Amino acid sequence: MATTVLPPTRRDLRDAPFLAAAAGRRPSRIPIWLMRQAGRSLPEYRALRADTGMLQACVTPELICEITMQPVRRHGVDAAILFSDIVVPLHAAGVGVDIVAGTGPVVSRPVRSAEDVARLPELRVEQVARVTDAIGLLLRELGDTPLIGFAGAPFTLASYLVEGGPSRNHERTKALMRTAPDVWHALLDRLAGITITFLQAQVDAGVDAVQLFDSWAGALSERDYRRYVFPHSARVLTAMADAGVPRIHFGVGTGELLGAMAEAGTDVIGVDWRVPLDEAARRTGRRHPVQGNLDPAVLFADVASIEDEVCRIVAEGRAAPGHVFNLGHGVLPDTDPDVITRVVELVHSLEP
Ligand code: CP3
């Protein structure tokens, strides 16, 4: 039976500060959102999640919608990010994976051989219907606030699958890419396919931007990144080039990779706190708006230090064609939410 493709429900939010900055146009104010803005720093999140496992929450449209809205209501951020997780599409496709509180994703059967890769399912769009349903709910709730969809990049997903869980050194992953490059590339090819399907489903459901999280790519040298990862991330980003929404490419500890990550095909380049934004702009040819890059740990310092850091980052961001203020990685769980609200107010008070 042919499925009916509904016309996209995308809202016209061109003048929203986040989308203006992401397009390199001057926004009415400096936009700010924070990675992991929905999550354990918020008491209302902890209350909602009390009786529900993480993955269960990620397939419950009403919960996804409510948790996504919480930081928008509380902090007045300029974008919502869909409450989900990078392993949600793997789980939806049938891969045995769970998210263990305090640990992260844990895979029941690590992927290390050609047979393991061959067994990996593809993702069919109807398997993420609960996520796309949640996006439909959100578009009605969000008013003029853009919604960011996201996915994990092939390398970061592969690291969880190969290691079987979170890893400090990614040694099995790095061993596999060298020892069995055919298996490695087949694995990343399969993961790129899943990621494209997941991102396209989110765009078709109406998200206003997409972020590709290659959180752990910073573990690689530029040479290895270009050889083992770049072609697959480039395939994902190129597939999204005509989606009509800005693409953001982000990783942690990726100072040496910023040029390559920009080349992979992105609109906005995400920057962690280790590289100043003016230097990040230089490393990416000043062609891309930057997103970042307050060290999440700075939110635990005194008010004057936080203000100094915010002002420094805003000043350095002016070297790029656009600046979306963010942290350099996710909000830490023990962060005082009132401090976050004050940072949002401060950024909004500065000259765009
Ligand atoms: O507000 C947002 O940014 C949206 C929510 C979001 C989550 N995961 C929710 C979540 C996003 C964007 C992610 C992506 C994600 N998940 C990444 C890439 C971003 C990054 O942080 O680098 C990665 C590497 C993962 C894998 C993962 N999932 C980890 C490392 C953890 C933390 C484990 C822990 O308990 O400390 C998770 C679980 C997770 N994902 C939580 C949340 C809110 C915590 C689970 C809980 O609240 O019980």
CSV table of C-alpha atoms in Angstrom, one decimal, residues 32-39 41 77 79 81 148 211-213 215 248-252 270-273 291-294 296 299 325-332 340:
chain,number,residue,atom,x,y,z
A,32,ILE,CA,21.0,31.1,22.7
A,33,TRP,CA,20.1,27.5,23.4
A,34,LEU,CA,22.0,24.9,25.4
A,35,MET,CA,22.9,21.4,24.6
A,36,ARG,CA,21.1,19.1,27.2
A,37,GLN,CA,18.9,22.1,28.2
A,38,ALA,CA,16.2,19.5,28.8
A,39,GLY,CA,17.4,17.1,31.5
A,41,SER,CA,19.3,20.1,35.9
A,77,VAL,CA,15.9,30.0,25.1
A,79,ALA,CA,15.4,27.1,20.2
A,81,ILE,CA,15.9,20.7,21.0
A,148,ILE,CA,16.1,21.5,16.4
A,211,GLN,CA,22.4,19.0,14.6
A,212,LEU,CA,24.7,16.1,13.9
A,213,PHE,CA,26.4,15.1,17.1
A,215,SER,CA,30.5,13.9,20.3
A,248,ILE,CA,24.9,22.1,12.6
A,249,HIS,CA,27.9,19.8,13.0
A,250,PHE,CA,29.3,19.4,16.5
A,251,GLY,CA,31.9,17.4,18.4
A,252,VAL,CA,33.8,17.6,21.7
A,270,GLY,CA,29.7,23.7,16.7
A,271,VAL,CA,32.7,24.5,18.9
A,272,ASP,CA,33.6,23.2,22.3
A,273,TRP,CA,35.2,25.5,24.9
A,291,GLN,CA,27.8,27.8,17.8
A,292,GLY,CA,29.2,27.7,21.3
A,293,ASN,CA,31.1,27.7,23.5
A,294,LEU,CA,30.9,28.4,27.2
A,296,PRO,CA,29.6,24.0,31.1
A,299,LEU,CA,28.2,27.9,35.3
A,325,PHE,CA,25.4,31.1,21.8
A,326,ASN,CA,25.6,27.7,23.5
A,327,LEU,CA,27.7,25.8,25.9
A,328,GLY,CA,30.7,23.9,24.6
A,329,HIS,CA,29.0,20.7,25.6
A,330,GLY,CA,25.9,19.7,27.5
A,331,VAL,CA,24.5,21.2,30.7
A,332,LEU,CA,25.9,19.3,33.7
A,340,ILE,CA,21.1,29.2,33.2
